[in-house]
Amino acid sequence: MAFSIFGFSKKAEPAKNQVVEIPLDQIEPNRYQPRQVFDKQGIQELAQTIQEHGLLQPIILREYEPAKYEIIAGERRFRAMKLLNWEKAPAIVEKMNDHETASLALIENLQRAELSSVEEAQAYRRLMDLNHMTQANLAKGMGISQSAVANKLRLLKLIKPVQNAILDGLISERHGRALLPLDADGQRKMLMRVVNEKWTVRQTEDEVARYLGKPVPAEVEAKKETARLASQAANTPQSPAPQPKEQPVHHKSANHKKTTIKKTAHSTNQAHEVINVSDPRIAINTLKDSVKMINEGGLDADMTETTLKNSYKITIKIAKAPAKNKRKHK
């Protein structure tokens, strides 16, 4: 990473002999710590590892006031040591100003790739504000694409309840992106339904489209898939019908000589094409087409569709044929 692009260099690599013991009650978390949610179980597991193997890497601090230290890197280790009731923490004390401290704290956490998407977006925004950077400069400094930075920053357009839902793991980043086209009121209403009804990302995208009066993605894809299958069927050359097999049937004539009559038999094992259906709307549209064909053929058919929580309920009613059209069996 090009650290110099943030206004400082990575020239001061701390040496091992700089490790000192700092009382835990003199250490404060970093004000620019991007991580807002700490996994309690993860901290307990880290504490157990430290208890068994010791602290393999000291935390990094800076002294912002006499006998007052701020964490630059290692807040999870700091929390684990507090959980173990340690009195002092092995630490490396660096001389840094507020600007350098904030930038390094943000970069150190971003490098660990353990932040949520919202925390990552907030860290990008803070780095840009602290260093007066454009998205392009930030992307260059972080070693990522500008589009990746832009996509993360878009999450900050979500209202706070949606951002908090992502932070708490109630919804995914993709759920949040699906809500971006909505205004604040729409996001709030849709968030409640996403969480309460446990919608998938696809269901969320479909409901947002319906809310905005736009084409529903699932239905659009289903129509395209139906058209593709119809086009494929129309362009597939029809194979010639199998020739009937001749089977000899023997009868005895009046003079007891065998007379052979050739009888045809058609094979019932006709080959058929299997079509994979990836979307339930395709199956529903296929049923609708079938009902339409039945009606055009002269029978009265009706289909009703009900959307349940995790499935679709389809009911098809076909009227019985008139009695006069039925054949009498002797």
Short mmCIF file of C-alpha atoms in Angstrom, two decimals:
data_model
loop_
_atom_site.label_atom_id
_atom_site.label_comp_id
_atom_site.label_asym_id
_atom_site.label_seq_id
_atom_site.Cartn_x
_atom_site.Cartn_y
_atom_site.Cartn_z
CA MET A 1 0.00 0.00 0.00
CA ALA A 2 1.28 3.46 -0.83
CA PHE A 3 1.20 4.93 2.69
CA SER A 4 2.84 8.15 1.52
CA ILE A 5 -0.34 9.05 -0.34
CA PHE A 6 -2.04 9.61 3.03
CA GLY A 7 0.52 12.23 4.07
CA PHE A 8 2.97 10.01 5.97
CA SER A 9 5.36 7.16 5.22
CA LYS A 10 5.88 3.72 6.65
CA LYS A 11 9.53 4.37 7.40
CA ALA A 12 9.28 4.03 11.16
CA GLU A 13 8.93 0.28 11.58
CA PRO A 14 9.02 -0.33 15.35
CA ALA A 15 11.83 -2.49 16.62
CA LYS A 16 11.38 -5.29 19.14
CA ASN A 17 13.33 -3.46 21.87
CA GLN A 18 10.72 -0.70 21.87
CA VAL A 19 8.16 -2.92 23.59
CA VAL A 20 7.13 -1.47 26.95
CA GLU A 21 4.56 -2.34 29.60
CA ILE A 22 1.68 0.14 29.76
CA PRO A 23 -1.06 -0.03 32.45
CA LEU A 24 -4.38 -0.97 30.89
CA ASP A 25 -6.22 1.77 32.77
CA GLN A 26 -4.10 4.38 30.95
CA ILE A 27 -5.12 3.10 27.48
CA GLU A 28 -8.11 4.42 25.52
CA PRO A 29 -9.65 3.06 22.31
CA ASN A 30 -9.00 5.01 19.13
CA ARG A 31 -11.58 7.66 18.31
CA TYR A 32 -11.36 6.70 14.64
CA GLN A 33 -11.75 2.98 15.17
CA PRO A 34 -13.95 1.93 12.21
CA ARG A 35 -15.14 -1.26 13.87
CA GLN A 36 -18.41 -0.61 15.68
CA VAL A 37 -19.41 -4.21 16.43
CA PHE A 38 -17.05 -6.56 18.27
CA ASP A 39 -17.79 -10.27 18.33
CA LYS A 40 -17.89 -11.23 22.01
CA GLN A 41 -17.25 -14.89 21.29
CA GLY A 42 -14.32 -13.94 19.07
CA ILE A 43 -12.83 -11.82 21.87
CA GLN A 44 -13.24 -14.73 24.32
CA GLU A 45 -11.51 -17.10 21.90
CA LEU A 46 -8.68 -14.59 21.42
CA ALA A 47 -8.35 -14.23 25.21
CA GLN A 48 -8.07 -18.01 25.55
CA THR A 49 -5.36 -18.10 22.87
CA ILE A 50 -3.44 -15.31 24.63
CA GLN A 51 -3.84 -17.15 27.94
CA GLU A 52 -2.37 -20.34 26.46
CA HIS A 53 0.33 -18.95 24.16
CA GLY A 54 0.94 -15.41 25.35
CA LEU A 55 0.58 -12.18 23.37
CA LEU A 56 2.43 -12.81 20.13
CA GLN A 57 2.16 -9.23 18.85
CA PRO A 58 2.15 -6.13 21.09
CA ILE A 59 -0.43 -3.43 20.55
CA ILE A 60 0.60 -0.06 19.09
CA LEU A 61 -0.14 3.12 21.04
CA ARG A 62 0.60 6.81 20.97
CA GLU A 63 0.89 9.07 23.99
CA TYR A 64 -1.52 11.95 23.39
CA GLU A 65 -1.20 13.31 26.94
CA PRO A 66 1.21 12.51 29.77
CA ALA A 67 0.42 8.95 30.94
CA LYS A 68 -2.55 8.81 28.52
CA TYR A 69 -2.34 6.49 25.53
CA GLU A 70 -4.54 5.94 22.48
CA ILE A 71 -4.67 2.66 20.54
CA ILE A 72 -3.44 2.83 16.97
CA ALA A 73 -3.66 -0.91 16.29
CA GLY A 74 -4.77 -3.86 18.42
CA GLU A 75 -8.09 -3.01 20.07
CA ARG A 76 -9.26 -6.66 19.94
CA ARG A 77 -6.07 -7.70 21.76
CA PHE A 78 -6.62 -4.87 24.24
CA ARG A 79 -10.16 -6.10 24.95
CA ALA A 80 -8.91 -9.67 25.34
CA MET A 81 -6.26 -8.57 27.87
CA LYS A 82 -8.92 -6.70 29.85
CA LEU A 83 -11.04 -9.85 29.82
CA LEU A 84 -8.06 -11.73 31.30
CA ASN A 85 -7.72 -9.00 33.99
CA TRP A 86 -4.17 -8.14 32.97
CA GLU A 87 -2.82 -5.04 34.68
CA LYS A 88 -0.38 -4.08 31.91
CA ALA A 89 -0.21 -4.55 28.17
CA PRO A 90 2.92 -5.13 26.07
CA ALA A 91 2.91 -2.18 23.69
CA ILE A 92 4.95 -0.15 21.23
CA VAL A 93 4.57 3.59 21.69
CA GLU A 94 4.83 5.68 18.51
CA LYS A 95 5.05 9.45 18.14
CA MET A 96 2.18 10.48 15.90
CA ASN A 97 -0.15 13.43 15.51
CA ASP A 98 -3.92 13.19 15.35
CA HIS A 99 -3.95 13.03 11.56
CA GLU A 100 -1.45 10.16 11.36
CA THR A 101 -3.08 8.28 14.21
CA ALA A 102 -6.53 8.41 12.65
CA SER A 103 -5.31 7.42 9.19
CA LEU A 104 -3.20 4.51 10.42
CA ALA A 105 -5.99 3.20 12.65
CA LEU A 106 -8.40 3.22 9.71
CA ILE A 107 -5.91 1.60 7.32
CA GLU A 108 -4.86 -1.06 9.82
CA ASN A 109 -8.46 -2.19 10.29
CA LEU A 110 -9.24 -2.07 6.57
CA GLN A 111 -6.28 -4.33 5.85
CA ARG A 112 -7.64 -7.02 8.14
CA ALA A 113 -10.77 -7.43 5.97
CA GLU A 114 -12.96 -8.16 9.01
CA LEU A 115 -15.12 -5.05 8.87
CA SER A 116 -18.74 -5.08 7.78
CA SER A 117 -19.55 -3.37 4.50
CA VAL A 118 -20.98 -0.33 6.31
CA GLU A 119 -17.92 -0.03 8.58
CA GLU A 120 -15.70 -0.25 5.51
CA ALA A 121 -17.68 2.49 3.77
CA GLN A 122 -17.46 4.73 6.84
CA ALA A 123 -13.70 4.12 7.03
CA TYR A 124 -13.29 5.15 3.38
CA ARG A 125 -15.28 8.32 3.98
CA ARG A 126 -13.19 9.25 7.03
CA LEU A 127 -9.93 8.64 5.18
CA MET A 128 -11.11 10.86 2.33
CA ASP A 129 -12.16 13.63 4.74
CA LEU A 130 -8.99 13.43 6.84
CA ASN A 131 -6.62 13.52 3.87
CA HIS A 132 -8.76 15.65 1.51
CA MET A 133 -8.75 12.90 -1.09
CA THR A 134 -10.84 11.99 -4.09
CA GLN A 135 -12.21 8.49 -4.64
CA ALA A 136 -9.52 7.90 -7.26
CA ASN A 137 -6.70 8.88 -4.89
CA LEU A 138 -8.12 6.74 -2.09
CA ALA A 139 -8.46 3.75 -4.41
CA LYS A 140 -4.84 4.17 -5.49
CA GLY A 141 -3.64 4.43 -1.90
CA MET A 142 -5.63 1.36 -0.84
CA GLY A 143 -4.63 -0.66 -3.90
CA ILE A 144 -8.23 -1.26 -5.03
CA SER A 145 -10.39 -0.08 -7.93
CA GLN A 146 -12.25 3.22 -7.86
CA SER A 147 -15.51 1.40 -8.60
CA ALA A 148 -15.03 -0.70 -5.45
CA VAL A 149 -14.66 2.47 -3.38
CA ALA A 150 -17.69 4.07 -5.06
CA ASN A 151 -19.86 1.00 -4.50
CA LYS A 152 -19.04 0.92 -0.78
CA LEU A 153 -19.64 4.65 -0.34
CA ARG A 154 -23.13 4.30 -1.86
CA LEU A 155 -24.14 2.34 1.25
CA LEU A 156 -23.82 5.56 3.26
CA LYS A 157 -26.88 6.85 1.38
CA LEU A 158 -28.98 4.32 3.29
CA ILE A 159 -30.82 5.59 6.35
CA LYS A 160 -29.28 4.78 9.73
CA PRO A 161 -31.75 1.98 10.61
CA VAL A 162 -30.80 0.14 7.42
CA GLN A 163 -27.08 0.69 8.07
CA ASN A 164 -27.52 -0.59 11.63
CA ALA A 165 -29.37 -3.66 10.33
CA ILE A 166 -26.35 -4.46 8.15
CA LEU A 167 -23.99 -3.84 11.08
CA ASP A 168 -26.03 -6.18 13.29
CA GLY A 169 -26.21 -8.88 10.63
CA LEU A 170 -30.01 -8.67 10.28
CA ILE A 171 -29.71 -8.09 6.54
CA SER A 172 -26.89 -8.47 4.04
CA GLU A 173 -25.06 -5.81 2.05
CA ARG A 174 -26.98 -6.94 -1.05
CA HIS A 175 -30.28 -6.39 0.78
CA GLY A 176 -29.12 -2.86 1.55
CA ARG A 177 -28.16 -2.21 -2.06
CA ALA A 178 -31.64 -3.33 -3.16
CA LEU A 179 -33.15 -0.60 -0.91
CA LEU A 180 -30.99 2.23 -2.32
CA PRO A 181 -33.56 3.39 -4.95
CA LEU A 182 -36.11 4.12 -2.19
CA ASP A 183 -36.52 7.34 -0.25
CA ALA A 184 -36.14 7.39 3.53
CA ASP A 185 -39.76 6.44 4.21
CA GLY A 186 -39.69 3.66 1.64
CA GLN A 187 -36.45 2.25 3.07
CA ARG A 188 -37.92 2.23 6.56
CA LYS A 189 -41.10 0.43 5.48
CA MET A 190 -39.30 -2.09 3.31
CA LEU A 191 -36.67 -2.81 5.99
CA MET A 192 -39.38 -3.94 8.43
CA ARG A 193 -40.78 -6.36 5.85
CA VAL A 194 -37.35 -7.69 4.86
CA VAL A 195 -36.50 -8.50 8.49
CA ASN A 196 -39.93 -9.72 9.62
CA GLU A 197 -40.71 -11.80 6.54
CA LYS A 198 -37.11 -12.95 6.05
CA TRP A 199 -37.00 -12.01 2.37
CA THR A 200 -34.20 -13.17 0.12
CA VAL A 201 -32.30 -10.59 -1.91
CA ARG A 202 -34.35 -11.51 -5.00
CA GLN A 203 -37.63 -11.09 -3.13
CA THR A 204 -36.43 -7.71 -1.86
CA GLU A 205 -35.50 -6.55 -5.36
CA ASP A 206 -38.90 -7.66 -6.69
CA GLU A 207 -40.85 -5.90 -3.92
CA VAL A 208 -38.84 -2.70 -4.33
CA ALA A 209 -39.64 -2.75 -8.05
CA ARG A 210 -43.36 -3.23 -7.31
CA TYR A 211 -43.23 -0.40 -4.74
CA LEU A 212 -41.73 1.92 -7.37
CA GLY A 213 -44.07 0.74 -10.11
CA LYS A 214 -41.23 -0.67 -12.19
CA PRO A 215 -40.93 -4.03 -14.01
CA VAL A 216 -40.36 -6.85 -11.54
CA PRO A 217 -36.96 -8.48 -12.22
CA ALA A 218 -38.16 -12.04 -11.57
CA GLU A 219 -41.13 -11.66 -13.91
CA VAL A 220 -38.99 -10.04 -16.62
CA GLU A 221 -36.48 -12.88 -16.43
CA ALA A 222 -39.28 -15.46 -16.45
CA LYS A 223 -40.73 -13.98 -19.66
CA LYS A 224 -37.30 -13.92 -21.27
CA GLU A 225 -36.70 -17.53 -20.28
CA THR A 226 -40.10 -18.59 -21.63
CA ALA A 227 -39.40 -16.81 -24.91
CA ARG A 228 -35.96 -18.40 -25.11
CA LEU A 229 -37.37 -21.89 -24.57
CA ALA A 230 -40.12 -21.28 -27.13
CA SER A 231 -37.57 -20.06 -29.66
CA GLN A 232 -35.36 -23.04 -28.93
CA ALA A 233 -38.26 -25.43 -29.40
CA ALA A 234 -39.27 -23.75 -32.69
CA ASN A 235 -35.74 -23.96 -34.08
CA THR A 236 -35.12 -27.53 -33.01
CA PRO A 237 -35.49 -29.87 -36.03
CA GLN A 238 -38.14 -32.51 -35.52
CA SER A 239 -36.83 -36.06 -35.67
CA PRO A 240 -38.76 -38.45 -37.96
CA ALA A 241 -41.40 -40.55 -36.29
CA PRO A 242 -40.13 -44.05 -35.51
CA GLN A 243 -41.27 -46.69 -37.96
CA PRO A 244 -43.67 -49.21 -36.46
CA LYS A 245 -42.19 -52.59 -35.80
CA GLU A 246 -43.77 -55.57 -37.46
CA GLN A 247 -44.57 -58.53 -35.27
CA PRO A 248 -45.75 -61.81 -36.78
CA VAL A 249 -49.05 -63.20 -35.50
CA HIS A 250 -49.77 -66.79 -36.36
CA HIS A 251 -53.30 -68.18 -37.04
CA LYS A 252 -54.35 -71.66 -38.06
CA SER A 253 -56.42 -71.91 -41.25
CA ALA A 254 -59.05 -74.48 -42.00
CA ASN A 255 -56.45 -76.87 -43.45
CA HIS A 256 -54.39 -76.44 -40.28
CA LYS A 257 -51.62 -74.57 -42.12
CA LYS A 258 -50.10 -71.60 -40.35
CA THR A 259 -50.86 -68.24 -41.90
CA THR A 260 -48.68 -65.30 -40.87
CA ILE A 261 -50.25 -61.86 -40.50
CA LYS A 262 -47.97 -58.90 -39.92
CA LYS A 263 -49.05 -56.69 -37.03
CA THR A 264 -47.57 -53.27 -36.17
CA ALA A 265 -46.71 -52.10 -32.69
CA HIS A 266 -45.53 -48.71 -31.64
CA SER A 267 -42.90 -48.33 -28.91
CA THR A 268 -44.17 -46.55 -25.81
CA ASN A 269 -40.71 -45.48 -24.70
CA GLN A 270 -40.66 -42.19 -26.61
CA ALA A 271 -37.61 -39.96 -25.86
CA HIS A 272 -38.38 -36.56 -24.44
CA GLU A 273 -36.35 -33.45 -23.72
CA VAL A 274 -35.77 -32.45 -20.10
CA ILE A 275 -35.83 -28.68 -19.49
CA ASN A 276 -34.21 -27.31 -16.37
CA VAL A 277 -36.31 -24.60 -14.69
CA SER A 278 -34.27 -22.16 -12.57
CA ASP A 279 -37.06 -19.78 -11.56
CA PRO A 280 -40.55 -20.65 -10.19
CA ARG A 281 -42.08 -17.90 -12.35
CA ILE A 282 -41.10 -19.90 -15.43
CA ALA A 283 -43.07 -22.89 -14.15
CA ILE A 284 -46.06 -20.65 -13.32
CA ASN A 285 -46.02 -19.06 -16.78
CA THR A 286 -45.85 -22.54 -18.33
CA LEU A 287 -48.96 -23.57 -16.38
CA LYS A 288 -50.73 -20.39 -17.51
CA ASP A 289 -49.92 -21.22 -21.14
CA SER A 290 -51.26 -24.74 -20.63
CA VAL A 291 -54.55 -23.44 -19.19
CA LYS A 292 -54.85 -21.07 -22.13
CA MET A 293 -54.41 -23.97 -24.58
CA ILE A 294 -57.12 -25.95 -22.75
CA ASN A 295 -59.55 -23.04 -23.05
CA GLU A 296 -58.75 -22.62 -26.74
CA GLY A 297 -59.36 -26.34 -27.20
CA GLY A 298 -62.96 -26.01 -26.06
CA LEU A 299 -62.84 -26.88 -22.36
CA ASP A 300 -63.47 -24.42 -19.56
CA ALA A 301 -60.30 -24.13 -17.42
CA ASP A 302 -59.38 -21.68 -14.66
CA MET A 303 -56.14 -21.09 -12.73
CA THR A 304 -55.68 -19.19 -9.46
CA GLU A 305 -52.33 -18.24 -7.94
CA THR A 306 -51.65 -17.53 -4.26
CA THR A 307 -48.29 -16.28 -2.95
CA LEU A 308 -47.39 -17.96 0.34
CA LYS A 309 -44.44 -17.22 2.61
CA ASN A 310 -41.97 -19.66 1.04
CA SER A 311 -43.88 -20.94 -1.96
CA TYR A 312 -46.61 -20.40 -4.54
CA LYS A 313 -49.95 -22.23 -4.40
CA ILE A 314 -51.48 -22.97 -7.81
CA THR A 315 -55.07 -24.26 -8.23
CA ILE A 316 -56.32 -25.36 -11.68
CA LYS A 317 -60.00 -26.18 -12.29
CA ILE A 318 -61.11 -27.92 -15.50
CA ALA A 319 -64.82 -28.35 -16.25
CA LYS A 320 -66.03 -31.83 -17.07
CA ALA A 321 -66.81 -32.50 -20.72
CA PRO A 322 -70.55 -32.42 -21.64
CA ALA A 323 -72.22 -35.82 -21.33
CA LYS A 324 -73.25 -35.85 -25.01
CA ASN A 325 -69.63 -35.75 -26.07
CA LYS A 326 -68.70 -38.80 -24.04
CA ARG A 327 -68.58 -42.18 -25.71
CA LYS A 328 -70.66 -45.04 -24.42
CA HIS A 329 -68.68 -48.15 -23.61
CA LYS A 330 -70.28 -51.50 -24.47
#
